Short mmCIF file of C-alpha atoms and ligand atoms in Angstrom, two decimals:
data_model
loop_
_atom_site.label_atom_id
_atom_site.label_comp_id
_atom_site.label_asym_id
_atom_site.label_seq_id
_atom_site.Cartn_x
_atom_site.Cartn_y
_atom_site.Cartn_z
CA MET G 24 -34.08 9.15 2.74
CA THR G 25 -36.44 8.24 -0.29
CA PRO G 26 -34.34 7.30 -3.92
CA GLU G 27 -35.31 10.80 -4.65
CA GLU G 28 -33.36 12.81 -2.13
CA PHE G 29 -30.89 11.34 -2.71
CA ARG G 30 -30.59 12.06 -5.64
CA GLN G 31 -30.72 15.50 -5.09
CA ALA G 32 -28.97 15.40 -1.99
CA GLY G 33 -25.82 13.23 -4.60
CA TYR G 34 -25.99 15.70 -6.58
CA ALA G 35 -24.59 18.00 -4.10
CA VAL G 36 -22.68 15.66 -1.95
CA VAL G 37 -20.50 14.98 -6.28
CA ASP G 38 -20.23 19.24 -6.97
CA TRP G 39 -18.76 19.33 -2.86
CA ILE G 40 -15.84 16.74 -3.87
CA ALA G 41 -15.43 18.46 -7.63
CA ASP G 42 -14.81 21.60 -6.19
CA TYR G 43 -12.79 20.62 -3.07
CA TRP G 44 -10.17 18.93 -5.59
CA ALA G 45 -10.18 22.22 -8.03
CA THR G 46 -9.38 23.81 -5.22
CA LEU G 47 -7.41 21.60 -3.59
CA ASP G 48 -3.58 24.06 -4.63
CA GLN G 49 -4.97 26.79 -3.11
CA ARG G 50 -5.35 25.08 0.11
CA PRO G 51 -2.68 24.40 2.78
CA VAL G 52 -1.46 20.67 2.80
CA THR G 53 -2.02 20.18 6.20
CA SER G 54 -3.90 21.55 9.16
CA GLN G 55 -2.01 24.72 11.41
CA ASP G 56 -4.45 24.53 14.55
CA PRO G 57 -3.94 21.75 17.13
CA PRO G 58 -4.88 18.95 18.57
CA GLY G 59 -8.41 19.07 19.87
CA ALA G 60 -10.05 21.51 17.51
CA VAL G 61 -12.06 19.40 15.66
CA ALA G 62 -13.75 18.38 18.30
CA ALA G 63 -14.27 21.20 19.28
CA GLY G 64 -16.06 22.19 16.95
CA LEU G 65 -18.23 19.13 17.20
CA PRO G 66 -21.83 19.53 19.42
CA ALA G 67 -21.65 17.28 22.55
CA GLY G 68 -24.11 14.63 20.90
CA PRO G 69 -26.03 13.22 18.33
CA PRO G 70 -29.07 15.98 17.66
CA ALA G 71 -32.56 14.72 18.21
CA GLN G 72 -34.34 15.83 14.47
CA GLY G 73 -32.49 15.03 11.34
CA GLU G 74 -31.24 17.39 9.07
CA PRO G 75 -30.56 18.57 6.33
CA VAL G 76 -27.51 18.20 3.55
CA GLU G 77 -26.54 20.53 2.91
CA ALA G 78 -25.96 21.60 6.83
CA MET G 79 -23.34 18.21 6.91
CA LEU G 80 -21.95 19.48 3.69
CA ALA G 81 -21.51 23.08 5.64
CA ASP G 82 -19.59 21.60 8.85
CA LEU G 83 -17.55 19.80 5.94
CA ASP G 84 -16.18 23.30 5.34
CA THR G 85 -15.80 24.69 8.02
CA LEU G 86 -14.65 22.69 10.15
CA ILE G 87 -13.31 19.06 8.28
CA ALA G 88 -11.76 19.86 4.79
CA PRO G 89 -9.58 22.88 6.73
CA ARG G 90 -8.34 20.68 9.81
CA LEU G 91 -6.94 17.62 7.13
CA THR G 92 -3.97 16.60 5.64
CA HIS G 93 -4.79 17.00 2.04
CA TRP G 94 -3.43 13.46 0.67
CA GLN G 95 -5.03 14.27 -2.57
CA HIS G 96 -3.02 17.76 -2.99
CA PRO G 97 -0.36 18.31 -5.66
CA GLY G 98 2.49 19.56 -2.79
CA PHE G 99 1.73 15.99 -0.82
CA PHE G 100 5.63 14.32 -1.28
CA GLY G 101 4.75 12.77 1.81
CA TYR G 102 4.73 9.20 2.99
CA PHE G 103 4.31 7.06 0.18
CA PRO G 104 0.98 8.62 -1.91
CA ALA G 105 -2.46 7.23 -1.38
CA ASN G 106 -3.96 7.47 -4.63
CA THR G 107 -7.43 8.41 -5.52
CA SER G 108 -9.14 9.41 -8.55
CA GLY G 109 -12.88 9.69 -10.38
CA PRO G 110 -13.05 6.55 -11.14
CA SER G 111 -12.62 5.25 -8.21
CA VAL G 112 -14.63 6.98 -6.04
CA LEU G 113 -17.99 6.14 -8.18
CA GLY G 114 -17.31 2.86 -8.43
CA ASP G 115 -16.99 3.09 -4.56
CA LEU G 116 -19.60 5.07 -4.84
CA VAL G 117 -21.98 2.17 -6.54
CA SER G 118 -20.41 -0.65 -3.81
CA SER G 119 -22.25 1.81 -1.47
CA GLY G 120 -24.95 1.73 -3.44
CA LEU G 121 -25.70 -1.99 -3.90
CA GLY G 122 -24.53 -2.26 -0.50
CA VAL G 123 -23.84 -5.85 -1.57
CA GLN G 124 -21.61 -7.86 1.22
CA GLY G 125 -19.96 -10.15 -0.33
CA MET G 126 -18.25 -13.40 2.43
CA LEU G 127 -20.18 -15.88 -0.03
CA TRP G 128 -19.95 -16.67 -3.77
CA ALA G 129 -23.62 -17.31 -3.30
CA SER G 130 -24.28 -13.79 -0.71
CA GLY G 131 -23.24 -11.66 -4.51
CA PRO G 132 -22.09 -14.12 -7.35
CA ALA G 133 -21.18 -11.24 -9.22
CA CYS G 134 -19.28 -9.80 -6.34
CA THR G 135 -17.13 -12.97 -5.88
CA GLU G 136 -16.78 -12.79 -10.40
CA LEU G 137 -15.74 -9.57 -11.17
CA GLU G 138 -13.65 -9.69 -8.00
CA THR G 139 -12.08 -12.80 -9.66
CA VAL G 140 -11.45 -10.99 -13.20
CA MET G 141 -10.60 -8.39 -11.74
CA LEU G 142 -7.06 -9.82 -10.16
CA ASP G 143 -6.76 -11.47 -13.71
CA TRP G 144 -6.28 -8.43 -15.18
CA LEU G 145 -4.25 -6.61 -12.71
CA ALA G 146 -1.33 -10.04 -13.15
CA GLU G 147 -1.62 -9.81 -16.65
CA ALA G 148 -1.10 -5.59 -16.35
CA LEU G 149 1.48 -6.44 -13.75
CA ASP G 150 2.65 -9.19 -16.04
CA LEU G 151 2.31 -11.50 -12.89
CA PRO G 152 4.25 -15.16 -13.06
CA ALA G 153 1.00 -17.61 -14.43
CA ARG G 154 1.19 -19.25 -10.96
CA PHE G 155 -0.89 -16.97 -9.67
CA ARG G 156 -3.98 -16.71 -11.52
CA SER G 157 -6.91 -18.38 -11.56
CA ALA G 158 -6.81 -20.15 -14.23
CA GLY G 159 -3.97 -22.55 -12.13
CA ALA G 160 -4.34 -23.56 -8.63
CA GLY G 161 -3.46 -19.43 -7.75
CA GLY G 162 -6.10 -17.22 -7.44
CA GLY G 163 -6.12 -12.69 -6.13
CA VAL G 164 -8.87 -11.30 -3.47
CA ILE G 165 -8.35 -8.12 -2.43
CA GLN G 166 -7.65 -7.55 0.97
CA ASP G 167 -7.96 -4.41 3.37
CA SER G 168 -4.02 -3.64 3.05
CA ALA G 169 -0.38 -5.08 2.88
CA SER G 170 -0.80 -5.54 6.51
CA SER G 171 -3.86 -8.51 6.44
CA ALA G 172 -2.15 -9.71 3.52
CA THR G 173 1.36 -10.25 5.45
CA LEU G 174 -1.22 -11.84 8.05
CA VAL G 175 -2.84 -13.77 6.03
CA ALA G 176 0.38 -15.64 3.91
CA THR G 177 1.60 -15.64 7.95
CA LEU G 178 -1.08 -17.88 8.15
CA VAL G 179 -0.47 -19.62 5.26
CA ALA G 180 3.31 -20.55 6.32
CA LEU G 181 2.42 -21.62 9.37
CA HIS G 182 0.04 -24.48 8.35
CA ARG G 183 2.22 -24.89 5.89
CA ALA G 184 4.64 -25.72 7.88
CA SER G 185 3.06 -26.85 11.03
CA GLY G 186 1.58 -29.50 8.30
CA GLY G 187 -1.31 -28.34 9.01
CA ARG G 188 -1.61 -28.52 12.48
CA TRP G 189 -0.80 -25.26 13.72
CA ARG G 190 -2.72 -24.04 16.86
CA GLY G 191 -1.16 -21.19 17.50
CA VAL G 192 0.76 -20.22 20.88
CA GLY G 193 2.02 -21.92 23.77
CA VAL G 194 1.99 -25.25 21.82
CA ASP G 195 4.66 -24.23 19.01
CA ARG G 196 6.85 -21.85 20.05
CA ARG G 197 10.02 -23.02 17.43
CA TYR G 198 8.82 -21.28 14.38
CA ARG G 199 10.89 -17.56 12.98
CA VAL G 200 9.44 -15.70 10.14
CA TYR G 201 12.06 -13.44 8.65
CA THR G 202 12.53 -10.11 6.78
CA SER G 203 15.24 -8.10 6.21
CA THR G 204 15.72 -4.51 8.90
CA GLU G 205 14.22 -2.82 6.09
CA GLY G 206 10.89 -5.02 6.13
CA HIS G 207 7.18 -2.33 7.07
CA SER G 208 6.06 -2.99 10.81
CA SER G 209 3.29 -4.74 9.48
CA ILE G 210 5.36 -7.62 9.44
CA GLU G 211 6.13 -7.96 12.58
CA LYS G 212 3.34 -7.22 13.61
CA ALA G 213 1.53 -9.73 11.75
CA ILE G 214 4.04 -11.64 14.36
CA ARG G 215 2.50 -10.85 16.95
CA ILE G 216 -1.06 -11.35 15.76
CA ALA G 217 0.08 -15.49 14.89
CA GLY G 218 1.34 -15.56 18.20
CA LEU G 219 4.58 -16.22 17.41
CA GLY G 220 5.82 -13.49 20.26
CA ALA G 221 9.37 -11.80 20.25
CA ASP G 222 11.46 -14.27 18.94
CA GLY G 223 9.09 -14.55 16.18
CA VAL G 224 10.58 -12.50 13.78
CA ARG G 225 14.40 -12.43 13.04
CA LEU G 226 15.49 -9.13 10.80
CA ILE G 227 18.30 -9.70 8.19
CA GLU G 228 21.23 -7.45 7.31
CA VAL G 229 20.82 -4.75 3.90
CA ASP G 230 23.52 -3.65 1.90
CA PRO G 231 24.68 -0.99 3.15
CA VAL G 232 24.60 0.79 -0.08
CA THR G 233 21.18 -0.98 -1.69
CA ARG G 234 19.61 -1.03 1.36
CA ALA G 235 18.19 -4.47 -0.31
CA MET G 236 18.80 -7.88 2.18
CA SER G 237 21.86 -10.20 1.78
CA PRO G 238 20.62 -13.23 0.65
CA ALA G 239 24.14 -14.26 2.32
CA ALA G 240 22.79 -13.33 5.78
CA LEU G 241 19.47 -14.59 5.18
CA ARG G 242 21.11 -18.15 4.77
CA ALA G 243 22.95 -18.06 7.12
CA ALA G 244 19.88 -16.91 9.59
CA ILE G 245 18.17 -19.80 8.13
CA GLU G 246 20.41 -22.51 8.81
CA ALA G 247 21.24 -21.52 11.87
CA ASP G 248 18.14 -21.63 12.69
CA ARG G 249 17.34 -25.25 11.58
CA ALA G 250 20.57 -26.14 13.27
CA ALA G 251 19.22 -24.69 16.57
CA GLY G 252 15.70 -27.08 15.73
CA VAL G 253 13.84 -24.00 15.45
CA VAL G 254 11.27 -24.14 11.94
CA PRO G 255 12.15 -21.32 9.36
CA VAL G 256 8.41 -20.76 8.21
CA MET G 257 8.60 -17.63 6.01
CA VAL G 258 10.95 -15.45 4.45
CA VAL G 259 8.93 -11.38 3.63
CA ALA G 260 10.84 -10.21 0.81
CA THR G 261 10.24 -6.07 -0.21
CA VAL G 262 9.82 -4.68 -3.73
CA GLY G 263 10.74 -0.89 -2.59
CA THR G 264 11.11 -1.24 1.12
CA THR G 265 8.94 1.89 3.09
CA SER G 266 11.80 3.47 3.62
CA THR G 267 14.00 3.95 0.63
CA THR G 268 12.33 1.92 -1.90
CA ALA G 269 14.51 -0.99 -1.67
CA VAL G 270 14.64 -4.41 -3.89
CA ASP G 271 14.63 -7.84 -2.32
CA PRO G 272 17.09 -9.99 -5.08
CA LEU G 273 14.41 -12.58 -5.36
CA PRO G 274 16.51 -14.12 -8.00
CA GLN G 275 19.59 -14.91 -4.86
CA ILE G 276 16.20 -15.19 -1.67
CA GLY G 277 14.03 -16.93 -4.48
CA PRO G 278 16.04 -20.48 -4.38
CA ILE G 279 17.21 -20.47 -0.42
CA CYS G 280 13.40 -19.90 0.53
CA ALA G 281 12.71 -23.41 -2.59
CA GLU G 282 16.31 -25.49 -0.71
CA HIS G 283 14.42 -24.86 3.03
CA GLY G 284 11.42 -25.50 2.13
CA VAL G 285 9.95 -21.74 3.21
CA PHE G 286 7.09 -20.47 2.02
CA LEU G 287 8.03 -16.80 0.05
CA HIS G 288 5.55 -13.55 0.59
CA VAL G 289 7.05 -10.61 -1.31
CA ASP G 290 5.64 -7.37 -0.12
CA ALA G 291 5.92 -4.60 -2.96
CA ALA G 292 2.49 -2.75 -1.53
CA TYR G 293 4.39 0.44 -3.15
CA ALA G 294 6.47 -0.26 -6.10
CA GLY G 295 3.84 -3.11 -7.12
CA ALA G 296 2.19 -0.72 -9.18
CA ALA G 297 5.71 0.82 -11.32
CA ALA G 298 5.28 -3.34 -12.67
CA VAL G 299 2.34 -1.71 -14.90
CA CYS G 300 5.21 -0.17 -16.64
CA PRO G 301 7.14 -3.32 -18.89
CA GLU G 302 10.95 -0.76 -17.88
CA LEU G 303 9.65 -0.99 -14.07
CA ARG G 304 9.56 -4.65 -13.78
CA PHE G 305 13.08 -4.83 -12.62
CA GLY G 306 11.66 -5.48 -8.83
CA HIS G 307 9.14 -8.70 -10.39
CA ALA G 308 12.61 -10.61 -11.08
CA GLY G 309 12.11 -13.66 -9.71
CA LEU G 310 9.09 -13.05 -8.52
CA ALA G 311 8.23 -17.48 -9.84
CA TYR G 312 9.52 -18.14 -6.74
CA ALA G 313 7.07 -15.95 -4.76
CA ASP G 314 3.93 -18.60 -2.44
CA SER G 315 2.28 -15.35 -2.36
CA TYR G 316 2.38 -12.05 -3.46
CA CYS G 317 0.67 -7.94 -2.91
CA PHE G 318 0.80 -4.86 -4.11
CA ASP G 319 -1.81 -1.54 -2.91
CA PRO G 320 -3.14 -0.47 -5.79
CA HIS G 321 -4.45 2.24 -2.99
CA LYS G 322 -1.15 4.23 -3.05
CA TRP G 323 0.12 4.52 -6.45
CA LEU G 324 -2.91 3.26 -9.18
CA LEU G 325 -5.42 5.98 -8.45
CA THR G 326 -7.62 3.64 -7.09
CA GLY G 327 -9.50 5.20 -3.41
CA PHE G 328 -8.18 3.15 0.11
CA ASP G 329 -8.43 0.90 0.66
CA CYS G 330 -7.96 -1.72 -2.05
CA ASP G 331 -4.61 -4.05 -1.53
CA ALA G 332 -3.87 -6.64 -4.02
CA PHE G 333 -3.58 -9.79 -3.82
CA TRP G 334 -1.71 -13.53 -5.03
CA VAL G 335 -1.74 -17.46 -4.08
CA ALA G 336 -0.26 -19.94 -5.81
CA ASP G 337 -2.19 -22.12 -3.81
CA ALA G 338 -5.11 -21.66 -2.90
CA GLY G 339 -6.72 -24.51 -1.52
CA GLU G 340 -3.45 -23.82 0.94
CA LEU G 341 -5.26 -20.57 1.75
CA VAL G 342 -8.56 -22.22 2.13
CA GLU G 343 -8.13 -25.08 4.06
CA ALA G 344 -5.54 -23.11 6.37
CA LEU G 345 -8.25 -20.67 7.03
CA THR G 346 -11.43 -21.68 6.21
CA VAL G 347 -14.40 -22.61 9.27
CA LEU G 348 -17.52 -23.49 7.81
CA PRO G 349 -20.73 -22.26 10.33
CA GLU G 350 -24.06 -24.65 10.00
CA PHE G 351 -25.93 -21.68 8.96
CA LEU G 352 -23.05 -20.56 5.78
CA ARG G 353 -23.59 -23.90 3.72
CA ASN G 354 -25.09 -23.43 0.77
CA ALA G 355 -25.43 -25.61 -2.42
CA ALA G 356 -22.85 -23.69 -3.72
CA THR G 357 -19.58 -23.50 -1.24
CA GLU G 358 -20.90 -27.43 -1.89
CA SER G 359 -20.34 -27.93 -5.10
CA GLY G 360 -16.74 -26.74 -5.38
CA ALA G 361 -17.45 -25.02 -8.10
CA VAL G 362 -17.08 -21.64 -6.85
CA ILE G 363 -14.57 -19.27 -3.85
CA ASP G 364 -15.71 -17.98 -1.11
CA TYR G 365 -13.84 -15.17 -0.66
CA ARG G 366 -14.12 -15.75 3.43
CA ASP G 367 -11.85 -18.49 3.72
CA TRP G 368 -9.32 -15.96 2.24
CA GLN G 369 -9.15 -13.63 4.54
CA VAL G 370 -9.52 -12.74 8.18
CA PRO G 371 -12.75 -11.19 8.59
CA LEU G 372 -15.69 -13.27 7.32
CA GLY G 373 -18.19 -10.14 5.56
CA ARG G 374 -16.44 -7.71 2.84
CA ARG G 375 -17.44 -5.48 0.01
CA PHE G 376 -17.44 -4.80 -3.02
CA ARG G 377 -14.40 -3.67 -3.63
CA ALA G 378 -13.38 -4.79 -7.36
CA LEU G 379 -15.81 -2.10 -8.52
CA LYS G 380 -13.29 0.48 -7.79
CA LEU G 381 -10.88 -1.51 -9.98
CA TRP G 382 -13.11 -1.80 -12.85
CA PHE G 383 -14.48 1.33 -13.18
CA VAL G 384 -9.91 2.36 -12.71
CA LEU G 385 -8.67 0.05 -14.81
CA ARG G 386 -11.60 0.51 -17.28
CA TRP G 387 -11.15 4.88 -17.75
CA TYR G 388 -7.16 4.79 -17.67
CA GLY G 389 -6.74 1.52 -19.47
CA VAL G 390 -3.55 -0.36 -19.00
CA GLU G 391 -2.15 2.61 -21.37
CA GLY G 392 -3.85 5.39 -18.61
CA LEU G 393 -2.14 3.99 -15.55
CA ARG G 394 1.42 3.32 -17.38
CA GLU G 395 1.86 7.87 -18.43
CA HIS G 396 0.31 8.06 -14.62
CA ILE G 397 3.28 5.90 -12.89
CA ARG G 398 5.74 7.43 -15.52
CA ARG G 399 4.76 11.16 -14.93
CA GLY G 400 6.06 10.01 -10.92
CA VAL G 401 8.62 8.83 -11.88
CA ALA G 402 10.63 11.81 -14.17
CA LEU G 403 8.73 13.65 -12.04
CA ALA G 404 11.66 12.20 -8.81
CA ALA G 405 14.04 12.30 -11.86
CA ARG G 406 13.70 15.56 -12.46
CA PHE G 407 13.81 16.28 -8.60
CA ALA G 408 16.66 14.01 -8.42
CA ASP G 409 18.92 15.96 -10.48
CA ARG G 410 18.23 19.54 -8.47
CA VAL G 411 19.32 17.77 -5.35
CA ARG G 412 22.51 15.65 -7.21
CA ALA G 413 23.38 19.41 -9.05
CA ASP G 414 23.42 20.77 -5.10
CA ASP G 415 26.79 20.24 -3.55
CA ARG G 416 24.40 21.15 0.07
CA PHE G 417 23.01 17.89 -0.95
CA GLU G 418 23.36 14.73 -0.93
CA LEU G 419 21.02 11.36 -2.36
CA VAL G 420 20.74 8.40 0.37
CA ALA G 421 19.98 5.38 -1.73
CA PRO G 422 18.79 5.08 -5.54
CA HIS G 423 15.52 5.68 -6.40
CA PRO G 424 14.17 3.45 -9.02
CA TYR G 425 10.56 4.01 -8.60
CA ALA G 426 9.67 7.58 -7.39
CA LEU G 427 10.38 8.60 -3.66
CA VAL G 428 13.57 10.31 -4.02
CA CYS G 429 15.39 10.42 0.00
CA PHE G 430 17.87 12.50 0.64
CA ARG G 431 19.49 14.84 3.11
CA LEU G 432 21.26 18.20 4.10
CA ARG G 433 25.40 16.67 4.29
CA GLY G 434 26.22 16.93 7.89
CA PRO G 435 24.38 16.40 10.91
CA ASP G 436 20.64 15.05 11.80
CA GLY G 437 20.01 18.66 13.57
CA PRO G 438 20.17 20.56 10.35
CA ASN G 439 17.76 18.13 8.55
CA GLU G 440 15.99 18.78 11.31
CA GLN G 441 15.08 21.64 11.01
CA LEU G 442 14.46 22.47 7.07
CA LEU G 443 11.97 19.86 6.48
CA ALA G 444 9.80 21.90 10.19
CA ALA G 445 11.26 25.12 7.87
CA VAL G 446 9.71 23.29 4.39
CA ASN G 447 5.91 21.69 5.82
CA GLY G 448 5.77 25.46 7.78
CA SER G 449 5.24 26.99 4.37
CA GLY G 450 1.83 25.06 4.04
CA ARG G 451 2.76 24.56 0.04
CA VAL G 452 4.01 20.73 0.29
CA TYR G 453 4.76 18.11 2.74
CA LEU G 454 7.08 15.81 3.00
CA THR G 455 7.80 13.14 5.71
CA HIS G 456 11.22 12.13 7.01
CA THR G 457 12.75 8.11 7.68
CA ARG G 458 16.10 7.02 9.51
CA VAL G 459 18.52 5.42 7.19
CA ALA G 460 21.39 3.66 8.74
CA GLY G 461 20.74 5.62 12.04
CA ARG G 462 21.03 9.20 10.07
CA HIS G 463 18.09 12.13 9.25
CA THR G 464 17.12 11.81 5.71
CA LEU G 465 13.61 13.47 4.37
CA ARG G 466 11.99 11.98 1.46
CA LEU G 467 9.96 12.93 -1.16
CA ALA G 468 7.41 11.30 -2.80
CA VAL G 469 5.35 12.02 -5.86
CA GLY G 470 2.76 10.78 -7.21
CA ALA G 471 -0.56 12.80 -6.03
CA PRO G 472 -2.44 12.40 -9.51
CA GLN G 473 -2.21 16.91 -9.57
CA THR G 474 1.50 17.49 -9.20
CA THR G 475 3.22 18.81 -11.72
CA GLU G 476 6.35 19.92 -12.62
CA ALA G 477 5.14 23.68 -11.35
CA HIS G 478 5.26 21.08 -8.23
CA VAL G 479 8.49 19.26 -7.86
CA ASP G 480 9.95 22.81 -8.70
CA GLU G 481 7.90 25.26 -5.85
CA VAL G 482 9.20 21.57 -3.52
CA TRP G 483 13.10 22.01 -4.46
CA GLU G 484 13.32 26.46 -4.42
CA LEU G 485 11.77 25.85 -0.82
CA ILE G 486 14.28 23.76 0.12
CA SER G 487 16.42 25.62 -1.43
CA ARG G 488 15.94 28.63 -0.14
CA ALA G 489 15.67 27.31 3.88
CA ALA G 490 18.72 24.85 3.34
CA PRO G 491 21.48 27.15 4.68
CA VAL G 492 24.12 28.58 2.53
CA GLY G 493 27.24 27.50 3.09
CA PRO G 494 28.23 23.61 2.62
CA PRO G 495 28.44 22.44 6.47
CA GLY G 496 32.17 22.83 8.36
C1 PLP H 5 3.20 1.36 3.15
C2 PLP H 5 3.13 -0.41 2.95
C3 PLP H 5 2.51 -1.19 3.84
C4 PLP H 5 1.46 -1.18 4.52
O1 PLP H 5 0.21 -1.19 3.68
P1 PLP H 5 -0.87 -0.92 4.09
O2 PLP H 5 -1.89 -1.25 2.81
O3 PLP H 5 -1.57 0.30 4.53
O4 PLP H 5 -1.03 -1.82 5.42
C5 PLP H 5 3.28 -2.82 3.95
N1 PLP H 5 4.88 -2.97 3.13
C6 PLP H 5 4.82 -1.94 2.37
C7 PLP H 5 6.71 -2.06 2.54
C8 PLP H 5 4.76 -0.67 2.29
O5 PLP H 5 5.23 0.50 1.77
#
């Protein structure tokens, strides 16, 4: 493809995306086709001769788009949002076009330096503690996901707890990581990958109402483990748990970690974005105790997947834990010690120029524009929660400090499962579920950029009409 051919095809692709966004509201949110429908529509092998881009766009229309779950759809309320936006797509397009591999400062100086500055900009936008800024010992990096951030934090914590002698499974089995029973599944996965095995994680009980980690239970677990010869390595506290957006109390958890020399990682994958708004920073109280912190701009901050922002207070310790320097990567800039080589801040060697999409997003919206987006989501969720609260058939299952509302029909699980299926079957909206204290619970997460009051009112209408008429029993 010549640059001129690319220009023409590129215009057509951008048009296609713009049309897709403009027609989202008219599409069913989810595909109703059975598994295998997409594969059955594809040729068995690749074409022998090249095809024009028009052919691919036609297949996008007929084969792919109708069989998607449309995450940008204004009726998408499932999981947590995975925002994208025009500026994010354009920044990503530039990254793809440049094709830079930013493993070292020397392999793309602007790739590294823009990323460092973007993470400082984000830290300022969220008012993160000074210890995470690159001006001091700390700094930030883009990971592909919060899962990777947790894995990296685990490796640093093991490095620290073992006095820099962590050699992995079979050598040391006495290490343990703590998170609440509501901690994300990626924590257990990180601990498995790090070689700590099934006993490597200890789940701490939560407050039955707030669903936040109990500091007293954490302290008791750490003290009991220490008495038994187990080394407490890391606590993963969550700001905005995946199930219900519970906020673990960092002001109490932090001092416990400090007292016992335990690494504190804070996972704010979803809710961290809310901290662009000063009035939504309550979850970050006590964050200055944290050794590392991450949140996903790719969830609620208008930045397309993948983009997890991860900060550490001690970048030197992080690099020590992860660096392996083969001869073929040696270079003068690295040896000077004056540059960051982000390969040492992550699991893979290679990395894309992801800072570009953040740069485009931050400049297009400005911090005020991002605040508007977050506040709109919070207000829409509150509007929905008011409807739930006003209807005796329903109960709110947990507080809704951000833009997720957890609710259910009072009574047994069965009618709740049927309600979810009926509402999703409309094709107009998509919600997912969780279990809270063992009970089937519906989750409504607001966050798609196109969602308005009318969409929230529509989803409540659908729910209200599909629900049994009277209160149970
Ligand atoms: C979504 C989520 C994750 C995982 O996010 P990825 O970026 O997809 O790995 C981790 N922790 C919490 C609290 C989450 O909500």
